[in-house]
PDB file of C-alpha atoms in Angstrom:
ATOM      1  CA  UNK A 369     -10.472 -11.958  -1.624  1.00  0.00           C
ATOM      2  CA  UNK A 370      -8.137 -10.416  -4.105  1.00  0.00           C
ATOM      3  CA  UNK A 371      -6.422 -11.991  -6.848  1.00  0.00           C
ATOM      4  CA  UNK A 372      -4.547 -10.898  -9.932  1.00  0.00           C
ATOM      5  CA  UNK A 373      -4.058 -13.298 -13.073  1.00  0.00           C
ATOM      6  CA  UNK A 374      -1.621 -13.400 -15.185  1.00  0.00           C
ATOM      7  CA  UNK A 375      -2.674 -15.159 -18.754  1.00  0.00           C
ATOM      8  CA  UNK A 376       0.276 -16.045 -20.177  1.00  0.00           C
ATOM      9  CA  UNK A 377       2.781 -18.895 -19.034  1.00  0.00           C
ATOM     10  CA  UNK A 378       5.686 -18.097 -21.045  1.00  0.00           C
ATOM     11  CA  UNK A 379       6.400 -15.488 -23.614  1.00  0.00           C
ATOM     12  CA  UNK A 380       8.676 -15.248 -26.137  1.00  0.00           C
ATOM     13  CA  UNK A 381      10.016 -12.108 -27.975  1.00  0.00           C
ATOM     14  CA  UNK A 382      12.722 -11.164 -30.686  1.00  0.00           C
ATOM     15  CA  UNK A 383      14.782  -8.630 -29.372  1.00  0.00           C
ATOM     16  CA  UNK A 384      14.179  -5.376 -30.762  1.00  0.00           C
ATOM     17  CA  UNK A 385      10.217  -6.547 -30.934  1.00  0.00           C
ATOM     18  CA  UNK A 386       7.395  -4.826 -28.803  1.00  0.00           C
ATOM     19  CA  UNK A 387       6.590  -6.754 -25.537  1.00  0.00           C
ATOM     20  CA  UNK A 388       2.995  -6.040 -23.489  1.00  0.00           C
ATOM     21  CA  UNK A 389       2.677  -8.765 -20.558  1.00  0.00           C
ATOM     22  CA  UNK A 390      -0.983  -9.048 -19.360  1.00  0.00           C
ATOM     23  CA  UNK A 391      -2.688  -8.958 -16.044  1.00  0.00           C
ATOM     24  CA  UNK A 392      -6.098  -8.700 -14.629  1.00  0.00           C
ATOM     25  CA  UNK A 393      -7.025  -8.386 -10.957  1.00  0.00           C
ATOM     26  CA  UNK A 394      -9.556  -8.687  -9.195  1.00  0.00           C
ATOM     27  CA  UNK A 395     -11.055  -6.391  -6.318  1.00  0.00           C
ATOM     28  CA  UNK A 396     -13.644  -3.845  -5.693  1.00  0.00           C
ATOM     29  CA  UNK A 397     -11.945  -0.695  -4.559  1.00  0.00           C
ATOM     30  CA  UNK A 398      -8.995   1.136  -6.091  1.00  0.00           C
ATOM     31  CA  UNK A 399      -5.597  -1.007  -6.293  1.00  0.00           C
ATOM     32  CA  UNK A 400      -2.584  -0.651  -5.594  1.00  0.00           C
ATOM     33  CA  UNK A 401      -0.511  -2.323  -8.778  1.00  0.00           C
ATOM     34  CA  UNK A 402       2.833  -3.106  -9.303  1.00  0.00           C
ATOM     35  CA  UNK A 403       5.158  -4.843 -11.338  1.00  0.00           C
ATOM     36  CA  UNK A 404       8.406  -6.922 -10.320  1.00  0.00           C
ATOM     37  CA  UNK A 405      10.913  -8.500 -12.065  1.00  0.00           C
ATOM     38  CA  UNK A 406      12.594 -11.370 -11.175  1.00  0.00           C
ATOM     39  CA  UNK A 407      16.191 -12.537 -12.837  1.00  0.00           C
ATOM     40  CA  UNK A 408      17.681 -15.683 -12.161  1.00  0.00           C
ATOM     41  CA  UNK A 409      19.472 -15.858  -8.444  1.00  0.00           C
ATOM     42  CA  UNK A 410      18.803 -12.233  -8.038  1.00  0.00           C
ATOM     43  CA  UNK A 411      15.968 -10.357  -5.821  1.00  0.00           C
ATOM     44  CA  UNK A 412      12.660  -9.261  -6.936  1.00  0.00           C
ATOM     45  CA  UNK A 413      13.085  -5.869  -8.285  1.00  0.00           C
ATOM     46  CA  UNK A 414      10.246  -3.334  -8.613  1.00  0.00           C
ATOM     47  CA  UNK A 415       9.548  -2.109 -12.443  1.00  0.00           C
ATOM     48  CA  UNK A 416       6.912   0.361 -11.673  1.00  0.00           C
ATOM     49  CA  UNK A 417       4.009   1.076  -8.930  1.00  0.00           C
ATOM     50  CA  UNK A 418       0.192   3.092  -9.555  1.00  0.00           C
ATOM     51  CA  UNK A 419      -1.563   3.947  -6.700  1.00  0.00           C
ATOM     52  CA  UNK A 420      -3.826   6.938  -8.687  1.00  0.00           C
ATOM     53  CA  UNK A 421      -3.891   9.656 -10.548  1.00  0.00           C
ATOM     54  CA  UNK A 422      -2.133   9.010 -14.276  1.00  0.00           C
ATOM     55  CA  UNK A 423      -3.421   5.806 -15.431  1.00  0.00           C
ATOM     56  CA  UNK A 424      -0.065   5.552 -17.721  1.00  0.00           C
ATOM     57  CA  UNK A 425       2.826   5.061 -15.148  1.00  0.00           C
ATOM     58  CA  UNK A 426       6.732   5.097 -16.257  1.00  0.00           C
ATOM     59  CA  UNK A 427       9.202   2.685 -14.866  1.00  0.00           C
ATOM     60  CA  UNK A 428      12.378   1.468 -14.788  1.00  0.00           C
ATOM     61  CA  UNK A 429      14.925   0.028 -17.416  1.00  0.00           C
ATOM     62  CA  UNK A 430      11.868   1.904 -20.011  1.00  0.00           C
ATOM     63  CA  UNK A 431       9.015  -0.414 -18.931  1.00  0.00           C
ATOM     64  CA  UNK A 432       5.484   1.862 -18.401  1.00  0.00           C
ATOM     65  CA  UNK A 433       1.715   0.053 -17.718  1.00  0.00           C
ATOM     66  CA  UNK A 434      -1.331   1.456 -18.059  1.00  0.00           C
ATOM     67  CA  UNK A 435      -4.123   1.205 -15.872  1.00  0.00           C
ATOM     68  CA  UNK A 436      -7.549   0.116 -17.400  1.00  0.00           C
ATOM     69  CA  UNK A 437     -10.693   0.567 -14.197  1.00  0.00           C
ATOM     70  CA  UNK A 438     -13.349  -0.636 -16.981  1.00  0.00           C
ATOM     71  CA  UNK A 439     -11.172  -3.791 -18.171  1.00  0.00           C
ATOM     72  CA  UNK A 440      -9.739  -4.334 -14.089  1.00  0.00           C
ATOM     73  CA  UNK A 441      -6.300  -4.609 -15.986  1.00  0.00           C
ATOM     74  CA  UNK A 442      -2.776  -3.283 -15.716  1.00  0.00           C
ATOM     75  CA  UNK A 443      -0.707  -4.882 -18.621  1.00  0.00           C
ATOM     76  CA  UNK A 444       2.933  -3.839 -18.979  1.00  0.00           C
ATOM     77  CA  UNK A 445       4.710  -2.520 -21.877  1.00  0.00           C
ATOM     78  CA  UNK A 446       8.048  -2.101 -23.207  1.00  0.00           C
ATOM     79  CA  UNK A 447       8.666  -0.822 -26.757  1.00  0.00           C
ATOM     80  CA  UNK A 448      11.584  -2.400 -27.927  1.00  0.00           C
ATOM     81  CA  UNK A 449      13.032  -5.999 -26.053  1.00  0.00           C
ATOM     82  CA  UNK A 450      16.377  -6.207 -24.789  1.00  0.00           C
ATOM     83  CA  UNK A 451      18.160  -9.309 -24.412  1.00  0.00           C
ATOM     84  CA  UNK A 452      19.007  -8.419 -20.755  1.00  0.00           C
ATOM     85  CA  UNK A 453      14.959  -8.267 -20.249  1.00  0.00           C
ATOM     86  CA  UNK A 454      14.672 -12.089 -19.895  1.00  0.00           C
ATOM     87  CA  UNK A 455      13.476 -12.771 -16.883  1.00  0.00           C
ATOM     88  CA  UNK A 456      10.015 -13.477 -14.897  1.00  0.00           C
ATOM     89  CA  UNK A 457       7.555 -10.668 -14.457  1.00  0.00           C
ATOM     90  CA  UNK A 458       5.095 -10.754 -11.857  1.00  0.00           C
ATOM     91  CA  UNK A 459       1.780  -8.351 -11.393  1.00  0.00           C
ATOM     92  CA  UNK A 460       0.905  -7.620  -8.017  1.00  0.00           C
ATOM     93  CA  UNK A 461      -1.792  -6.072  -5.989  1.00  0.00           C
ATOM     94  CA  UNK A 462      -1.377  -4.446  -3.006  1.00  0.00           C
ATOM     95  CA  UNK A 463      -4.291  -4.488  -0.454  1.00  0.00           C
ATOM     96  CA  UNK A 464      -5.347  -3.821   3.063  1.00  0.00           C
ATOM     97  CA  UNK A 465      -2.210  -1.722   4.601  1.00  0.00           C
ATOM     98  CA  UNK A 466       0.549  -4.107   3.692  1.00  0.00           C
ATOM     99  CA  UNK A 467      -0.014  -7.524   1.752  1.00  0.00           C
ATOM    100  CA  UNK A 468       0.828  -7.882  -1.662  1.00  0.00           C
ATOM    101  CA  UNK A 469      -0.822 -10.747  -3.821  1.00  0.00           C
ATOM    102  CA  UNK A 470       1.538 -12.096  -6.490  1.00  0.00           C
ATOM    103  CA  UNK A 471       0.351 -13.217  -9.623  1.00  0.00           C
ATOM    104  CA  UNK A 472       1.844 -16.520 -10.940  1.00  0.00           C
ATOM    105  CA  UNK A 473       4.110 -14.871 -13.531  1.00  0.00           C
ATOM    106  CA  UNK A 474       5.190 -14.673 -16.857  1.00  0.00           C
ATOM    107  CA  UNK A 475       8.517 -15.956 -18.102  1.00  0.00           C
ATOM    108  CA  UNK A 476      10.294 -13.863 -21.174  1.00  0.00           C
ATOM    109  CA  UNK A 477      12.267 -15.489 -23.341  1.00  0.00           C
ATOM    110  CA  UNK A 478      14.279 -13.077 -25.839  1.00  0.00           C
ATOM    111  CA  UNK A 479      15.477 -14.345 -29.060  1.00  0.00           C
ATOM    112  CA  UNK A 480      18.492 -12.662 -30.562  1.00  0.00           C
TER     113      UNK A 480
ATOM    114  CA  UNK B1028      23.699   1.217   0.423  1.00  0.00           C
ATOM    115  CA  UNK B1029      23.254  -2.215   1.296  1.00  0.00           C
ATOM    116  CA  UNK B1030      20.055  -3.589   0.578  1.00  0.00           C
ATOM    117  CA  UNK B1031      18.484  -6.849   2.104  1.00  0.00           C
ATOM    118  CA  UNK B1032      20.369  -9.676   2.694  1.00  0.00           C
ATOM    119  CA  UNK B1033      19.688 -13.380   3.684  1.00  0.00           C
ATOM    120  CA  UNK B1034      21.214 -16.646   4.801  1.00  0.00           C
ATOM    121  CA  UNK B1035      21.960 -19.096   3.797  1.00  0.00           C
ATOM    122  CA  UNK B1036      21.471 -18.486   0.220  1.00  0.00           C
ATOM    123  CA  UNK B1037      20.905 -22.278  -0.213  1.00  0.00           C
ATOM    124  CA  UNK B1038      19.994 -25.110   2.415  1.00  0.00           C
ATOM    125  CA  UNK B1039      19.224 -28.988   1.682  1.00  0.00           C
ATOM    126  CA  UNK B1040      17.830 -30.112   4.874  1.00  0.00           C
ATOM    127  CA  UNK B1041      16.911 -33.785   5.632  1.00  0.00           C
ATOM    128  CA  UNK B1042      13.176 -35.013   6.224  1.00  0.00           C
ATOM    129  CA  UNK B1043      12.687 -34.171   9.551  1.00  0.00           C
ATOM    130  CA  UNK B1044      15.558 -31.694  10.160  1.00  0.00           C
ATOM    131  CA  UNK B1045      15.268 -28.265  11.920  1.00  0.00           C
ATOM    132  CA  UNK B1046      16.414 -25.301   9.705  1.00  0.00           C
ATOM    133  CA  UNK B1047      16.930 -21.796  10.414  1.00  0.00           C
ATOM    134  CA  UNK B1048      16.617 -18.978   7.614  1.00  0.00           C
ATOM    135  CA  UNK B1049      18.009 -15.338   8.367  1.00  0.00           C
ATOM    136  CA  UNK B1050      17.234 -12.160   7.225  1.00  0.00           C
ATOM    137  CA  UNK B1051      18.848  -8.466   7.935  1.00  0.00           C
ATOM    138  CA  UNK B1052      16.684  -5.831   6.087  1.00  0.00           C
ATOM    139  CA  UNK B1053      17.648  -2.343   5.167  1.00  0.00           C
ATOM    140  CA  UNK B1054      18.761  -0.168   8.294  1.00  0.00           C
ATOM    141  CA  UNK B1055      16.220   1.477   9.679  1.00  0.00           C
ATOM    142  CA  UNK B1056      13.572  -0.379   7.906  1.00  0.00           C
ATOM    143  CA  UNK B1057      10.766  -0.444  10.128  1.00  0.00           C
ATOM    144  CA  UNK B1058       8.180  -3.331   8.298  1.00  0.00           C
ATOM    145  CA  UNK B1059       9.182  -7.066   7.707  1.00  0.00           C
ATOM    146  CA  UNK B1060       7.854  -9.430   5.209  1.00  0.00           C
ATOM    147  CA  UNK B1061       7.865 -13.225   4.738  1.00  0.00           C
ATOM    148  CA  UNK B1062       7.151 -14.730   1.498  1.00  0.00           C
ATOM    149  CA  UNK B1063       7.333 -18.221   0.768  1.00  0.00           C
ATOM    150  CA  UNK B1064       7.728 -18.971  -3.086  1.00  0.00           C
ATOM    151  CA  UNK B1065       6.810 -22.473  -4.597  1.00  0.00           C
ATOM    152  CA  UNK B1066       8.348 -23.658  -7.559  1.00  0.00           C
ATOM    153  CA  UNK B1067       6.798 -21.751 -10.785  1.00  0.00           C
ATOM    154  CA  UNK B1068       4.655 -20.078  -8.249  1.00  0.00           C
ATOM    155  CA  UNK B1069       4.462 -16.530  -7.383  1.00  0.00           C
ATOM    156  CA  UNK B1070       5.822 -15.593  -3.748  1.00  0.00           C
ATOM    157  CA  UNK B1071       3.045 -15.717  -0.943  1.00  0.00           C
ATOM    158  CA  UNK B1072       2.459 -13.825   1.957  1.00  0.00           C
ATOM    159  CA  UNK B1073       3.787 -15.653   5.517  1.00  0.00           C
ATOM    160  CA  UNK B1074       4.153 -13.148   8.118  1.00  0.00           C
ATOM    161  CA  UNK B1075       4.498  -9.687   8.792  1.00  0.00           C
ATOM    162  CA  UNK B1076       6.787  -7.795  11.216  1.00  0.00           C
ATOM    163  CA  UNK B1077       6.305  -3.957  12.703  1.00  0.00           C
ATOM    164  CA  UNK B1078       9.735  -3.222  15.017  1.00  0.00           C
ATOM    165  CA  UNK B1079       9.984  -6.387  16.761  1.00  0.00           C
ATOM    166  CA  UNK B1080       6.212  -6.669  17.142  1.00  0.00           C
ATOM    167  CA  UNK B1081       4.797 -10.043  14.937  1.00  0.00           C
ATOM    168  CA  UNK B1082       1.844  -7.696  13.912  1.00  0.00           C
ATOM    169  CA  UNK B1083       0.083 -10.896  11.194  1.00  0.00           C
ATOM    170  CA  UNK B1084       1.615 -14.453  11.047  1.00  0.00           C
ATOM    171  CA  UNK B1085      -1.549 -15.638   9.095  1.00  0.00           C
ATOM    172  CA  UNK B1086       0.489 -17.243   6.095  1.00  0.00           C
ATOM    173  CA  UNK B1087       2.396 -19.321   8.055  1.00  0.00           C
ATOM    174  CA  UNK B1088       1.139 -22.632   6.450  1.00  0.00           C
ATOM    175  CA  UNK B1089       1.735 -24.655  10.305  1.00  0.00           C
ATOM    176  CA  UNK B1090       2.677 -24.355  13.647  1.00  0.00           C
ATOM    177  CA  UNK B1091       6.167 -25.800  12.653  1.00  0.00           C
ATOM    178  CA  UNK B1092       6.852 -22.212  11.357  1.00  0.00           C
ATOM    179  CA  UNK B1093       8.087 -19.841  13.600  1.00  0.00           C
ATOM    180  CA  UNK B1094       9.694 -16.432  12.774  1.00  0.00           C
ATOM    181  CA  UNK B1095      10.933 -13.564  15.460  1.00  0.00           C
ATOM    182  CA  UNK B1096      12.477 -10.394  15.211  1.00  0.00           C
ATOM    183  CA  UNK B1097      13.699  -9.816  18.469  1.00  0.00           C
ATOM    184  CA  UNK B1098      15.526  -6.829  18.169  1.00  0.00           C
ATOM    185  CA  UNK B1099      13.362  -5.258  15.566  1.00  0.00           C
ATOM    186  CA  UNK B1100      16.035  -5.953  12.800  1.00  0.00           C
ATOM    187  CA  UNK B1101      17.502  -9.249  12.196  1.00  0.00           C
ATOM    188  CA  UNK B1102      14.467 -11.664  11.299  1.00  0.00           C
ATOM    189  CA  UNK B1103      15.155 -15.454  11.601  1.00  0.00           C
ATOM    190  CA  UNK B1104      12.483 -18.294  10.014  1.00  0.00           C
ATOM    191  CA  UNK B1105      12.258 -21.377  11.306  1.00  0.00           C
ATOM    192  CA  UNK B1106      11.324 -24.486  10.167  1.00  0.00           C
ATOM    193  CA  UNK B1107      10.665 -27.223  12.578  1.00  0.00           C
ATOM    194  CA  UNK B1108      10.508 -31.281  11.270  1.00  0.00           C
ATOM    195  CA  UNK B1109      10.914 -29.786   8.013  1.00  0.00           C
ATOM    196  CA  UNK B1110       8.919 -32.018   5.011  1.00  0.00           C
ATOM    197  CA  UNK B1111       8.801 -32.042   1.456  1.00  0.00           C
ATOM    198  CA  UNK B1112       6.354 -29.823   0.797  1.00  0.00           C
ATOM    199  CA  UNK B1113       8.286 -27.002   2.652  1.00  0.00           C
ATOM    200  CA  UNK B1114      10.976 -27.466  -0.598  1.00  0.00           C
ATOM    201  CA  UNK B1115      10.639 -23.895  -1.714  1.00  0.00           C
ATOM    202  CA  UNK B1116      12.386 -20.181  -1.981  1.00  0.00           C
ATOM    203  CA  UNK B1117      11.716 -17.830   1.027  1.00  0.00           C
ATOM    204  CA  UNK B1118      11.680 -14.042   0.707  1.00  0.00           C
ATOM    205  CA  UNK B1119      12.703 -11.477   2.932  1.00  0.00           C
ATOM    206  CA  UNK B1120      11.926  -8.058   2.039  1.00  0.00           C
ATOM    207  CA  UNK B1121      11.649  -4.889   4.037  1.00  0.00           C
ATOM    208  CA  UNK B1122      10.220  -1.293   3.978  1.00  0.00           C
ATOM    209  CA  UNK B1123      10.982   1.624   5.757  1.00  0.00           C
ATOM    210  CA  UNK B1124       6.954   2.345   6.192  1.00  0.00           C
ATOM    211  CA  UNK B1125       4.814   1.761   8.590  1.00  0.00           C
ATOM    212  CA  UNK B1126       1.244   0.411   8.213  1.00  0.00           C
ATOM    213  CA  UNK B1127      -1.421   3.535   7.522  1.00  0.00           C
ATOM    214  CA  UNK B1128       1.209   5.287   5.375  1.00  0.00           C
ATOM    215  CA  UNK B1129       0.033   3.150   1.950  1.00  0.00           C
ATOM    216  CA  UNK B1130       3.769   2.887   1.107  1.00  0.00           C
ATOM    217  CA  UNK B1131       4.759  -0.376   3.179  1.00  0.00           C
ATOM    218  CA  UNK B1132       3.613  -1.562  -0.364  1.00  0.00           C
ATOM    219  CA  UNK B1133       6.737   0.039  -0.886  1.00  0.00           C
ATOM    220  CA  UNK B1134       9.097  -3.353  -0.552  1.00  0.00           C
ATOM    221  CA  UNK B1135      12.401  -4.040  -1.252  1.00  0.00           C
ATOM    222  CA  UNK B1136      13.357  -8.183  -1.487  1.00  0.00           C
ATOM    223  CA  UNK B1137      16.219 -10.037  -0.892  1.00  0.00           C
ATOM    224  CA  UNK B1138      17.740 -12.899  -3.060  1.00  0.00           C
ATOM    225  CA  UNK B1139      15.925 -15.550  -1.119  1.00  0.00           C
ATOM    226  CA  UNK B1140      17.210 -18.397   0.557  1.00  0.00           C
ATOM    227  CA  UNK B1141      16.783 -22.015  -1.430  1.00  0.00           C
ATOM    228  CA  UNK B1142      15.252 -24.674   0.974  1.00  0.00           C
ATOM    229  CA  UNK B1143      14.980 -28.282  -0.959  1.00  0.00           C
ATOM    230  CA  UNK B1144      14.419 -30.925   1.701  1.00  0.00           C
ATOM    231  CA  UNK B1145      15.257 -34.213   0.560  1.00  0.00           C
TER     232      UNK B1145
END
């Protein structure tokens, strides 16, 4: 069975700072990856998708992940925090022809 | 354009109650998702909808948990005897793609209804 782990809990970044959130997965054949984000009372909105090809994929609101075969991970990145980035991430794989496996999450915390 | 959309955004049903969560996806959307999402959990799978067909319903955690899309647009969850344990966010999200495309990955949520039964 698939599963994708996310490491860390809770982060917590300065705004302005770097920000890489980390996930690993688990399955034989070539994923299908994602990333969501999830704000307080709002829906779960999708940062960024790799299904093949470029192993460095571009998202939205200037989030990109990489995609790492050899280390089965697909961390996400974002160069410089905004405040409005607090929220909880979640890394998900998508297998068979429709289910998605969530990973637990990661809550951000920006600092001013 | 609108996206999905789901009611009650919050319920408090009594041990024991009945309850009855709606969702209207996109237009046109022809896949339906489920999710049921656990405090500090990540959402999980529950059922899956092509048209008005129930084409996997093996997340539903018991056979108190129905869900139909009779119509093949408005979904509707239901809970029957509802119990603690069912005290948890459920997701509706929809996609325009079919199965055998790879893009019913493709989904887009809605804001969840809030079920705490007390």
């Amino acid at each position: 069975a698939q599963s994708v782990t996310q490491p860390d809990i809770h982060i917590t970044v300065s705004e302005g700072a770097s920000l890489e959130l980390r996930c690993n997965y688990s399955y034989g054949a070539t994923p299908y990856l994602f990333w969501y984000v999830q704000s307080p009372g709002q829906g779960l909105q999708l940062l960024l998708k790799y299904f093949s090809g470029d192993t460095l994929v571009q998202g939205i609101k200037g989030f990109e992940a990489e995609f790492k075969r050899s280390q089965s991970s697909f961390n996400l990145r974002k160069p410089s925090v905004h405040w409005s980035d607090a929220a909880e991430y979640f890394c998900v794989h998508g297998a068979g022809s429709y289910q998605l496996t969530f990973g637990k999450g990661t809550k951000l915390s920006v600092i001013p | 354009g609108a996206g999905v959309s789901q009611s009650p955004r919050y319920k408090v049903a009594k041990r024991g109650q009945d309850v009855a969560l709606r969702c209207d996806p996109i237009s046109g959307h022809v896949s339906l998702f489920w999710y049921q999402q656990a405090l500090g959990q990540g959402p999980e799978f529950l059922t899956y909808f092509q048209n008005e067909a129930q084409l996997d319903k093996s997340g539903l955690p018991s056979d108190r948990f129905f869900a139909e899309r009779p119509e093949g647009s408005v979904s509707t969850l239901k809970i029957q005897r509802t119990q603690q344990e069912d005290s948890a966010v459920y997701l509706c999200a929809s996609s325009f793609f079919p199965p055998g495309t790879g893009k019913p990955y493709e989904q887009y949520f809605g804001p969840g209804t809030r079920l705490t039964v007390t």
